[in-house]
PDB file of C-alpha atoms in Angstrom:
ATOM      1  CA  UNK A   1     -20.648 103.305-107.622  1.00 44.00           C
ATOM      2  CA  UNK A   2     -21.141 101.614-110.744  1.00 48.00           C
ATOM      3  CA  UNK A   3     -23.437  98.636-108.272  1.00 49.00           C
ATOM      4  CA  UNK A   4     -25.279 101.643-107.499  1.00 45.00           C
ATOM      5  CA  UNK A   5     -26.143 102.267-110.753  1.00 48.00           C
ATOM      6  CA  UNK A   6     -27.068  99.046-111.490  1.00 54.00           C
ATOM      7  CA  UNK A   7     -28.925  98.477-108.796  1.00 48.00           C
ATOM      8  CA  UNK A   8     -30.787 101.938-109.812  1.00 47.00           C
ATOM      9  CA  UNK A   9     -31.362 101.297-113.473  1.00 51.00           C
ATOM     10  CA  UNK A  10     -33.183  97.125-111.987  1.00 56.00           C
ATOM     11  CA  UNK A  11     -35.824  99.622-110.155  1.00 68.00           C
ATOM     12  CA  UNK A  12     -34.481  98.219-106.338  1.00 71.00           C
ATOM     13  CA  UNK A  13     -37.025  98.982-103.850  1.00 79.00           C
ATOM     14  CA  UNK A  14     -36.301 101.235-100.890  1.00 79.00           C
ATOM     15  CA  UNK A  15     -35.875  98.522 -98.747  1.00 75.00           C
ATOM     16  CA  UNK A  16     -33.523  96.519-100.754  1.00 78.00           C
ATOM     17  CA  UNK A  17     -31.347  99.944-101.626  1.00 84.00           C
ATOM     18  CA  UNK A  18     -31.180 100.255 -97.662  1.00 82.00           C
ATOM     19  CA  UNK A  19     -30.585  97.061 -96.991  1.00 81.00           C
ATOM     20  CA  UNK A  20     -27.542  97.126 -99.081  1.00 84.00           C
ATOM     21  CA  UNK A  21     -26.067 100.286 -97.942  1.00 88.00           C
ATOM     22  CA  UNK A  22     -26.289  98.763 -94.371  1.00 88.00           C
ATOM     23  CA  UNK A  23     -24.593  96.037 -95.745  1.00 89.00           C
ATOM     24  CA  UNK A  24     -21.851  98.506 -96.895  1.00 91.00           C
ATOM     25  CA  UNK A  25     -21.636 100.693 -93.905  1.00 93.00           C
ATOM     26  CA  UNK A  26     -21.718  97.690 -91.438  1.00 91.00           C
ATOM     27  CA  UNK A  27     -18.579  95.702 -93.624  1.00 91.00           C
ATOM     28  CA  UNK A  28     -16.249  99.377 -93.174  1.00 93.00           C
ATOM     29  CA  UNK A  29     -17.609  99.842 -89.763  1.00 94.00           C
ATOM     30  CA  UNK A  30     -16.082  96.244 -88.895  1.00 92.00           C
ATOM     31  CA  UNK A  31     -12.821  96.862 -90.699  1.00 93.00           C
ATOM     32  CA  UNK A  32     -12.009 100.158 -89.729  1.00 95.00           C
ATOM     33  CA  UNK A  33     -12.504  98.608 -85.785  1.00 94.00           C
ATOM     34  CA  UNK A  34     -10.100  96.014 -87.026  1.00 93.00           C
ATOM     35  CA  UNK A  35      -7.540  98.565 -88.209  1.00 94.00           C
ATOM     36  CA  UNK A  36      -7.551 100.488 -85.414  1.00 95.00           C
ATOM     37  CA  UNK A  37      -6.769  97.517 -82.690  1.00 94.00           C
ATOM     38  CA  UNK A  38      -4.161  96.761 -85.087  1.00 93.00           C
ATOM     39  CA  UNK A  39      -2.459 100.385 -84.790  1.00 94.00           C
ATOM     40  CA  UNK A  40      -3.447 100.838 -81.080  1.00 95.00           C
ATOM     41  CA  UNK A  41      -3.129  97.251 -79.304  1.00 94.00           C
ATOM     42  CA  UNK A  42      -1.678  94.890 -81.485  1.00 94.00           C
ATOM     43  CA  UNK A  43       1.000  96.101 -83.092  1.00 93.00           C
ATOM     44  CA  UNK A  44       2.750  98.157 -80.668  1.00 94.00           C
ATOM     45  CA  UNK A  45       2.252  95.372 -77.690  1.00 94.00           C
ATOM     46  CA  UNK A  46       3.422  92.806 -79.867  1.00 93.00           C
ATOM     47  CA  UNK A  47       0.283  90.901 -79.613  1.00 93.00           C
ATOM     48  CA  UNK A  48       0.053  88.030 -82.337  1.00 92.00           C
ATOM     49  CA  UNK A  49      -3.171  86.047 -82.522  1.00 87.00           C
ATOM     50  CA  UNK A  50      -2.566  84.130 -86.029  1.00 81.00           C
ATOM     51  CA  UNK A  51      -3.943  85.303 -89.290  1.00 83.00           C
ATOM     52  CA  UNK A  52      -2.511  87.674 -91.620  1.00 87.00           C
ATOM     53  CA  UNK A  53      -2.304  90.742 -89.146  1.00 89.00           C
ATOM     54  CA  UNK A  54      -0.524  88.264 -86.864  1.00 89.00           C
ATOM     55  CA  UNK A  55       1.780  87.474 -89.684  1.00 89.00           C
ATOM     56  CA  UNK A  56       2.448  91.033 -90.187  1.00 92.00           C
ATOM     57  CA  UNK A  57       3.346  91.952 -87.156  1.00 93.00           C
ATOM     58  CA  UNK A  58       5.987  89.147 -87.071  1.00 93.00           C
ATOM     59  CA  UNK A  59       7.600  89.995 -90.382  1.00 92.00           C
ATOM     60  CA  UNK A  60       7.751  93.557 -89.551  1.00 93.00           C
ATOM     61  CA  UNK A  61       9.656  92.884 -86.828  1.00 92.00           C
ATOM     62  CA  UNK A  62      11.734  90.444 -88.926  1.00 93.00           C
ATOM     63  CA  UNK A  63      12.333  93.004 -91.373  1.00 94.00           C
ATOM     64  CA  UNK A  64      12.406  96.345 -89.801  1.00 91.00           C
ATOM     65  CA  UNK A  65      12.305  98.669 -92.767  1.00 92.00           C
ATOM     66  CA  UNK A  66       8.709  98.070 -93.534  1.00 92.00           C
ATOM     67  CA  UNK A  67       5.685  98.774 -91.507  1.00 92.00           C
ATOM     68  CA  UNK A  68       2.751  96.118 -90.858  1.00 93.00           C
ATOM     69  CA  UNK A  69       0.450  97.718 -92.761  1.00 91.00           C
ATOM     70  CA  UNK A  70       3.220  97.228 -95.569  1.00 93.00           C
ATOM     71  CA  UNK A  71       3.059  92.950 -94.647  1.00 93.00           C
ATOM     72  CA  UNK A  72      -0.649  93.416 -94.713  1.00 92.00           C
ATOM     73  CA  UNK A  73      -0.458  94.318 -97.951  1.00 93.00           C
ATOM     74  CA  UNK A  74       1.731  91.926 -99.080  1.00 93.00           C
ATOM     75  CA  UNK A  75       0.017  89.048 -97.424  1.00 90.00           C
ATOM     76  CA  UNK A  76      -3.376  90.134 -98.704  1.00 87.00           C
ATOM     77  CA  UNK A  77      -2.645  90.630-102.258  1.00 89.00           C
ATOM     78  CA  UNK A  78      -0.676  86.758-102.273  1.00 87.00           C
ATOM     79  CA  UNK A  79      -3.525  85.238-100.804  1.00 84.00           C
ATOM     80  CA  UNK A  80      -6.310  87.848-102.778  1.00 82.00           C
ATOM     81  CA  UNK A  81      -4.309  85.990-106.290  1.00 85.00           C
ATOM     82  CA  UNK A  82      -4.524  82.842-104.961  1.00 80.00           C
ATOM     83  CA  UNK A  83      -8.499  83.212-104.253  1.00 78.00           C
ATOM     84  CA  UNK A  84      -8.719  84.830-107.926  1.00 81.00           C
ATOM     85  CA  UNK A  85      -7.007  81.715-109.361  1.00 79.00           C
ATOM     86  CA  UNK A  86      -8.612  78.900-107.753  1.00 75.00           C
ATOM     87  CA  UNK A  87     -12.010  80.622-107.168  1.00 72.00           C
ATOM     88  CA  UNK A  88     -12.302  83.588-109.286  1.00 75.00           C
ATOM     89  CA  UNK A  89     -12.909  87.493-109.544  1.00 76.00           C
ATOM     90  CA  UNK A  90     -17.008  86.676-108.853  1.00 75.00           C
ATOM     91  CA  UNK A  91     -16.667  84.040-106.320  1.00 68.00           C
ATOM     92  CA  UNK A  92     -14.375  86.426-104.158  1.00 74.00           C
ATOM     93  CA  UNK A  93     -16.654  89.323-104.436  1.00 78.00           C
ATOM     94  CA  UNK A  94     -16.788  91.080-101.080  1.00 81.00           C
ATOM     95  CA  UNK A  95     -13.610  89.129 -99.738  1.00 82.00           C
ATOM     96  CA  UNK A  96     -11.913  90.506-102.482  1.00 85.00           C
ATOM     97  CA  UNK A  97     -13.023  94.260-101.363  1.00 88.00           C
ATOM     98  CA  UNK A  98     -12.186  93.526 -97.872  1.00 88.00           C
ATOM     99  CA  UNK A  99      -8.866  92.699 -97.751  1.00 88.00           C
ATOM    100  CA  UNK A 100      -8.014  95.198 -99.986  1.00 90.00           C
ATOM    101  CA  UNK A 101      -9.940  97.749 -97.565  1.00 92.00           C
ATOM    102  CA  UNK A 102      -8.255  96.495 -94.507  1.00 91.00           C
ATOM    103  CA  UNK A 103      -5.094  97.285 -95.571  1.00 92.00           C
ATOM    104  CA  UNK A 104      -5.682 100.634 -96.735  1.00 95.00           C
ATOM    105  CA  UNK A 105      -7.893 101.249 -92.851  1.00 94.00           C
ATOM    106  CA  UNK A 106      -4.229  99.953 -91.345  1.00 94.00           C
ATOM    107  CA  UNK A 107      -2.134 102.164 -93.790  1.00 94.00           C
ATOM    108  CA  UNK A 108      -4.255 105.544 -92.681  1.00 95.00           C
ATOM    109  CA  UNK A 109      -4.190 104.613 -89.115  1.00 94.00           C
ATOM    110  CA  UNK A 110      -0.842 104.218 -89.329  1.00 93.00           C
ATOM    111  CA  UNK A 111      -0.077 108.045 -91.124  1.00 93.00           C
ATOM    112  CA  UNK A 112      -2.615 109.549 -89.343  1.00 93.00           C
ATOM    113  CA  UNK A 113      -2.034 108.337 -85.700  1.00 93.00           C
ATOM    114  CA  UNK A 114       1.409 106.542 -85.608  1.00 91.00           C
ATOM    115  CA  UNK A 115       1.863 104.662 -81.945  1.00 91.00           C
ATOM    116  CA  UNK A 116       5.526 102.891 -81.552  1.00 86.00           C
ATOM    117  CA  UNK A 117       4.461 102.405 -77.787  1.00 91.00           C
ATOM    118  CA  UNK A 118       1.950 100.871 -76.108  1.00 92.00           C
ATOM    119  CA  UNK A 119      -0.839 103.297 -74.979  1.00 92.00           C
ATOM    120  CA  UNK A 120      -0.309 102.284 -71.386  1.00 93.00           C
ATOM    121  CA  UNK A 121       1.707 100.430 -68.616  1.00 92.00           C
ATOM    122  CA  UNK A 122      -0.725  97.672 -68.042  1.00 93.00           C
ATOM    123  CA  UNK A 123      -0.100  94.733 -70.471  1.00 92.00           C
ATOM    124  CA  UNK A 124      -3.558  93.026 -69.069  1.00 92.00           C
ATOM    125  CA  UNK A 125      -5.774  96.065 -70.245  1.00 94.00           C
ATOM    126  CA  UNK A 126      -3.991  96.586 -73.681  1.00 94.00           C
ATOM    127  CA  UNK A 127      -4.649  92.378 -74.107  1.00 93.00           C
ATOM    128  CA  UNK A 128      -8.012  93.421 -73.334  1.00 92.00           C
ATOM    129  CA  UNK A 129      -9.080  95.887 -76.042  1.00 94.00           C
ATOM    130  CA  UNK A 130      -6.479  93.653 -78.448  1.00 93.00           C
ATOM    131  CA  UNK A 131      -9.023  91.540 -78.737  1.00 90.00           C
ATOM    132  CA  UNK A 132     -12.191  92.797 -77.729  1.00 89.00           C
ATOM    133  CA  UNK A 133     -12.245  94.967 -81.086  1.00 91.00           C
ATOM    134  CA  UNK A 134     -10.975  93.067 -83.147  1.00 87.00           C
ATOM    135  CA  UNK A 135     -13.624  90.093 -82.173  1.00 84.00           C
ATOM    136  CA  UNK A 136     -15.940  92.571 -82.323  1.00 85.00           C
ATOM    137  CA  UNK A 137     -15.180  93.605 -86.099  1.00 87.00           C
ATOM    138  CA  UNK A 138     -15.102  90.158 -86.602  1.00 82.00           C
ATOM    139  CA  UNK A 139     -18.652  89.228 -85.448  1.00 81.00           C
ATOM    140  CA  UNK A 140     -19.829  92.358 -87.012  1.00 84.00           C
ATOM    141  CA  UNK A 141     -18.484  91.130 -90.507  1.00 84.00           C
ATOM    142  CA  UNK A 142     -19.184  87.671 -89.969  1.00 80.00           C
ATOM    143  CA  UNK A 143     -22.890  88.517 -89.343  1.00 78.00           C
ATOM    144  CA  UNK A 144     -23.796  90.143 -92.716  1.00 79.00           C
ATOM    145  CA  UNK A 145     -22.219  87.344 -94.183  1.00 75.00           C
ATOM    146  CA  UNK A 146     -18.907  89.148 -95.436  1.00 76.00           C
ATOM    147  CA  UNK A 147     -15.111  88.056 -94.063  1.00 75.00           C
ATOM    148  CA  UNK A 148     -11.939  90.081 -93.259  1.00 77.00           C
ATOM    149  CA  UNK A 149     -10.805  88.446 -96.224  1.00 73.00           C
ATOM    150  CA  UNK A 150      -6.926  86.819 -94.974  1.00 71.00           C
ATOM    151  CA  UNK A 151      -6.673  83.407 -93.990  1.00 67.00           C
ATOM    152  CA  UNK A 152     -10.595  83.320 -95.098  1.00 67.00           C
ATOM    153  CA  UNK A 153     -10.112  82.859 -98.554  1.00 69.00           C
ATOM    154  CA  UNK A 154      -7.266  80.210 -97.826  1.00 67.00           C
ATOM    155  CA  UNK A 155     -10.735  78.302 -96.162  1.00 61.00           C
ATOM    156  CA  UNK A 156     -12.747  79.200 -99.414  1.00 62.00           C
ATOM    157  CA  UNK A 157     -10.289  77.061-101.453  1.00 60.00           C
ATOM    158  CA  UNK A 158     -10.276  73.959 -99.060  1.00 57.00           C
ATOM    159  CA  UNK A 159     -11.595  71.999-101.454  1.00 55.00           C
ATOM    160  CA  UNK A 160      -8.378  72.262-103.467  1.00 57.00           C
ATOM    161  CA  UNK A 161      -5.665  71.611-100.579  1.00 55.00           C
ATOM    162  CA  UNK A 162      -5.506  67.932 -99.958  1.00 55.00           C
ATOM    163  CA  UNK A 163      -5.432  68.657 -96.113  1.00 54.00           C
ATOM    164  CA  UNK A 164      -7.874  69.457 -93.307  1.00 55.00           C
ATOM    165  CA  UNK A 165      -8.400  72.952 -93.584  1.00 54.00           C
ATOM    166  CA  UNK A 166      -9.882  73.545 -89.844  1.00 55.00           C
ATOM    167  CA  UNK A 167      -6.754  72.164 -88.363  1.00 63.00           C
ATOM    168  CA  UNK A 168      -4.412  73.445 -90.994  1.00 63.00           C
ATOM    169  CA  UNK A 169      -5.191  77.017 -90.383  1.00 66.00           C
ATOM    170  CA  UNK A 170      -5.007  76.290 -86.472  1.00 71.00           C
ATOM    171  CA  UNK A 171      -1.701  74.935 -86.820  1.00 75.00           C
ATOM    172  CA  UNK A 172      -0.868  77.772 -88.785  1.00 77.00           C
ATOM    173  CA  UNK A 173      -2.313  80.331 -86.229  1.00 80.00           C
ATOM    174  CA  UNK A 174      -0.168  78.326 -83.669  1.00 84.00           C
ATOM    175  CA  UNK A 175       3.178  78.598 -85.271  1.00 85.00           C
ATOM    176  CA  UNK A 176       2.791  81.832 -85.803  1.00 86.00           C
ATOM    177  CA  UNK A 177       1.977  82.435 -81.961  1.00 88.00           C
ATOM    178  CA  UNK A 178       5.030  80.362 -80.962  1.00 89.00           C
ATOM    179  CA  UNK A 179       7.187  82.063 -83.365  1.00 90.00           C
ATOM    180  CA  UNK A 180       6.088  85.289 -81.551  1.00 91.00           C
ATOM    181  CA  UNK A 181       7.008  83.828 -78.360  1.00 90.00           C
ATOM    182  CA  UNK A 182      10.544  83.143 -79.627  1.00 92.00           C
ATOM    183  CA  UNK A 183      11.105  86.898 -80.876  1.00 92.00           C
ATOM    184  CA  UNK A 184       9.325  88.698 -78.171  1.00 93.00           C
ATOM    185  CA  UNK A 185      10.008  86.520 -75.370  1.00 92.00           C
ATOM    186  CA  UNK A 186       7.490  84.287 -72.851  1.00 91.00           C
ATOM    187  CA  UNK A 187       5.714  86.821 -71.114  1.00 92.00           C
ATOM    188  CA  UNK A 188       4.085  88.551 -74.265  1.00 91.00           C
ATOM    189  CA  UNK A 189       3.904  84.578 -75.824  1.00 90.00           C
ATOM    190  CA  UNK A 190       1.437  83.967 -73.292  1.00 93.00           C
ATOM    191  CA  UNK A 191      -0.736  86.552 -73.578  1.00 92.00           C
ATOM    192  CA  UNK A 192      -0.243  85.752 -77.471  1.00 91.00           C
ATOM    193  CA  UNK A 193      -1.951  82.560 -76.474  1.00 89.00           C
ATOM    194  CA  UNK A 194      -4.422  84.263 -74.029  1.00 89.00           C
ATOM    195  CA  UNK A 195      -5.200  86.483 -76.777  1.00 87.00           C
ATOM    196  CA  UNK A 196      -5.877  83.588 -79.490  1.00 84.00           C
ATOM    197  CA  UNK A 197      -8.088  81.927 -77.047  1.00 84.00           C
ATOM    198  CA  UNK A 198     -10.240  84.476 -76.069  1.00 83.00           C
ATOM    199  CA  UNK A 199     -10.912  86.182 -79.613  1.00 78.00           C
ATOM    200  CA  UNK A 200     -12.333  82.698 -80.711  1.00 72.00           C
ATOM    201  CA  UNK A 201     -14.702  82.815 -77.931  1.00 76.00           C
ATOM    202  CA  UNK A 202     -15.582  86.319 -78.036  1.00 73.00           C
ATOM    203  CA  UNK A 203     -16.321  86.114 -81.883  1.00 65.00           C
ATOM    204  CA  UNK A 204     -18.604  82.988 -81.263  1.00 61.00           C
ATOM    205  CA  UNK A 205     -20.491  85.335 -78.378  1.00 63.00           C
ATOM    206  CA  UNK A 206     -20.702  88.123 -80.962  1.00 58.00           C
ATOM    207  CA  UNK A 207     -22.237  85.894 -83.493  1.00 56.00           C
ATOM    208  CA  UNK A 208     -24.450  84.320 -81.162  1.00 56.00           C
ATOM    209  CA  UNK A 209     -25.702  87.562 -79.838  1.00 58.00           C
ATOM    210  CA  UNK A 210     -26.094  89.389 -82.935  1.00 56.00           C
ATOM    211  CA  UNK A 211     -28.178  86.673 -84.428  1.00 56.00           C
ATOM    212  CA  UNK A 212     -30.471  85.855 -80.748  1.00 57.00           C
ATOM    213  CA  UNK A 213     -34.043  84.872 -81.346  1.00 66.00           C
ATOM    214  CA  UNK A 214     -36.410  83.946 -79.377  1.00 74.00           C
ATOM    215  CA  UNK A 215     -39.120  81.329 -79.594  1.00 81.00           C
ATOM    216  CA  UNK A 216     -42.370  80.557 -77.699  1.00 85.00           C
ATOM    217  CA  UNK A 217     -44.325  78.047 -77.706  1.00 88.00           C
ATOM    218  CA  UNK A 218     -47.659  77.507 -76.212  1.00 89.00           C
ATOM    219  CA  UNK A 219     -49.875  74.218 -75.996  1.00 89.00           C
ATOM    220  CA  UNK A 220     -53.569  75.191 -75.045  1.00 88.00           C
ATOM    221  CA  UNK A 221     -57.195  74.329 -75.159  1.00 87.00           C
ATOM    222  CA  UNK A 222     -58.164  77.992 -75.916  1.00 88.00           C
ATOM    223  CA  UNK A 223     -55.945  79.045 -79.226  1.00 87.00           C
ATOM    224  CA  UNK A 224     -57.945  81.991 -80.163  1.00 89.00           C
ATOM    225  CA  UNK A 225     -57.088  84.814 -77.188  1.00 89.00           C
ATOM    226  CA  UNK A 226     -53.364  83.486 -77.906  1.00 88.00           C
ATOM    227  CA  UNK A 227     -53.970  84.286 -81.813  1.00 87.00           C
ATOM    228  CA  UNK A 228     -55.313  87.298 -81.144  1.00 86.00           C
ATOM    229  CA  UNK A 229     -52.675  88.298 -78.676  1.00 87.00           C
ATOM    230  CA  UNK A 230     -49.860  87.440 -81.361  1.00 86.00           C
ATOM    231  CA  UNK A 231     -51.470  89.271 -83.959  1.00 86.00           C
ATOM    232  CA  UNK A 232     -53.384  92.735 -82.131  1.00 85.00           C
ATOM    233  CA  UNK A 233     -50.949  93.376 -79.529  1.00 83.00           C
ATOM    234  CA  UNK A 234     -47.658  91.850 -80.269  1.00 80.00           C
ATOM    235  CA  UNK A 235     -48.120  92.886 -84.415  1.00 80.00           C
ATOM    236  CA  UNK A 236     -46.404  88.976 -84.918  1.00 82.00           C
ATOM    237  CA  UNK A 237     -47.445  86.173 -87.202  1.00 85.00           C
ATOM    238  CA  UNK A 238     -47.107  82.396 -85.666  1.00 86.00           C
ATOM    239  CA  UNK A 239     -47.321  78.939 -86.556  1.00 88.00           C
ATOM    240  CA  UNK A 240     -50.214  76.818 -85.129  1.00 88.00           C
ATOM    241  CA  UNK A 241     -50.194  72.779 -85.255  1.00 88.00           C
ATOM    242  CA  UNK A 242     -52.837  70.316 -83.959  1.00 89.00           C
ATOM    243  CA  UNK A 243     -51.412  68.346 -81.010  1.00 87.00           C
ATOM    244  CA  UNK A 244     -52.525  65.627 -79.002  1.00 86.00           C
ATOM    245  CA  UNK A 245     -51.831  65.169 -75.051  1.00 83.00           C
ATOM    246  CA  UNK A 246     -49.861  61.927 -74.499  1.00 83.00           C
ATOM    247  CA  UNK A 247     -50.761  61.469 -71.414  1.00 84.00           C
ATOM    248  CA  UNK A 248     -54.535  62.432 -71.353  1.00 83.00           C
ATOM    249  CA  UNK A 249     -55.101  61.765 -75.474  1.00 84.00           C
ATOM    250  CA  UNK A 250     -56.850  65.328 -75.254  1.00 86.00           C
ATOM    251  CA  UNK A 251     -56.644  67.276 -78.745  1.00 89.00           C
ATOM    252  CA  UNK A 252     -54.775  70.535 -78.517  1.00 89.00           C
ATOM    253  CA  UNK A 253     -53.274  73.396 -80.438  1.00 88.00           C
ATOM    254  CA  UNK A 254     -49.700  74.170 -80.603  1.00 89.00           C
ATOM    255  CA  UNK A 255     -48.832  78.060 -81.318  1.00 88.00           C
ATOM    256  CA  UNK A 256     -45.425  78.705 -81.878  1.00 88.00           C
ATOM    257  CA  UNK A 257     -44.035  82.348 -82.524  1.00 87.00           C
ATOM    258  CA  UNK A 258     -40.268  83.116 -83.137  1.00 80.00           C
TER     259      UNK A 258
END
């Protein structure tokens, strides 16, 4: 509210006011997703893909008497500190306010729809949605240029660990799988690893799509019907370059729209 008011009393344009409430609704949409395949798929199959909900899955097992949305908690506020210490309040920013919102998403789903079971018989299917959604949220996030916050901020202070943080946070994802395998027992270990495998590529498609442009470029002798199909019909601007044939030596002009 009070960034609203702020943003109010610098005289934002219309554009830039919607542009940052689509910045707002898109981060909740993503972490709300998140939440839910944590009630619905994850949590009651067992399902353990690395990263803090991963972690909280396996310590509420460990520990019985509190729920995963307790661990997320937990988790989230250590590593929310450690961010504040090394980074700061203003350097964590969003990260900050989406941790903190994705456990409170898991907490409600958790009162307001509480699922010991899985939802159905077939393991495959559950896998499915475990980590379609949660990819999903992920590329949805990832695309406005926010985070889930969790083992995220542990990357934003890389430059303080004296260790490679790509491989250190895989190793950690990987331990945590392995440990699942131990307490839950082969069968749901490999669809752990399934699972970890496939929500890297799926967020990487996500990404890819989210962000897919397009761009043409034409080499001709006659620029001007091209210009004036960018600019009448198509309503696009383009870039246009002299060029020179290799082959024939011939001067050209090279239109490129995106």
């Amino acid at each position: 509210m009070e960034a609203i008011k702020n943003g109010l009393r610098k005289n934002l344009t219309p554009a830039q006011l919607w542009s940052g409430a689509r910045f707002f609704l898109l981060l909740n949409l993503g972490l709300i997703i998140y939440a839910v395949a944590l009630n619905f798929y994850c949590a009651p199959n067992h399902f353990v893909f690395g990263g803090t909900t991963g972690l909280s899955i396996v310590l509420a097992t460990c520990f019985p008497a509190l729920s995963v949305s307790t661990f997320m908690w937990i988790t989230n506020a250590v590593l929310d500190v450690l961010g504040c210490v090394f980074l700061g309040i203003k350097t964590m920013g969003w990260t900050l306010y989406s941790s903190f919102m994705l456990s409170f998403y898991s907490s409600m789903c958790e009162k307001m729809f509480p699922v010991s079971q899985p939802l159905t018989d077939d393991t495959l299917l559950e896998l499915c949605f475990a980590v379609a959604l949660p990819a999903i949220a992920s590329g949805i996030v990832f695309n406005i240029g926010a985070s889930t916050g969790g083992t995220e901020i542990v990357a934003m202070i890389h430059k303080y660990i004296k260790v490679e943080i790509g491989r250190a946070l895989l190793l950690s994802d990987i331990g945590t799988v392995l440990f699942a395998a131990y307490l839950y027992g082969p069968q749901t270990g490999m669809y752990c690893v399934l699972g970890l495998i496939g929500r890297s590529t799926i967020v990487d498609t996500a990404i890819e799509s989210l962000n897919l442009r397009k761009v043409c470029t034409v080499i001709t002798s006659r620029p001007e019907p091209i210009r004036h199909f960018v600019t009448e019909t198509l309503g696009r601007t383009a870039t246009q370059q002299n060029a020179t044939g290799v082959y024939t030596g011939e001067p050209r002009t090279m239109i490129m729209v995106a």
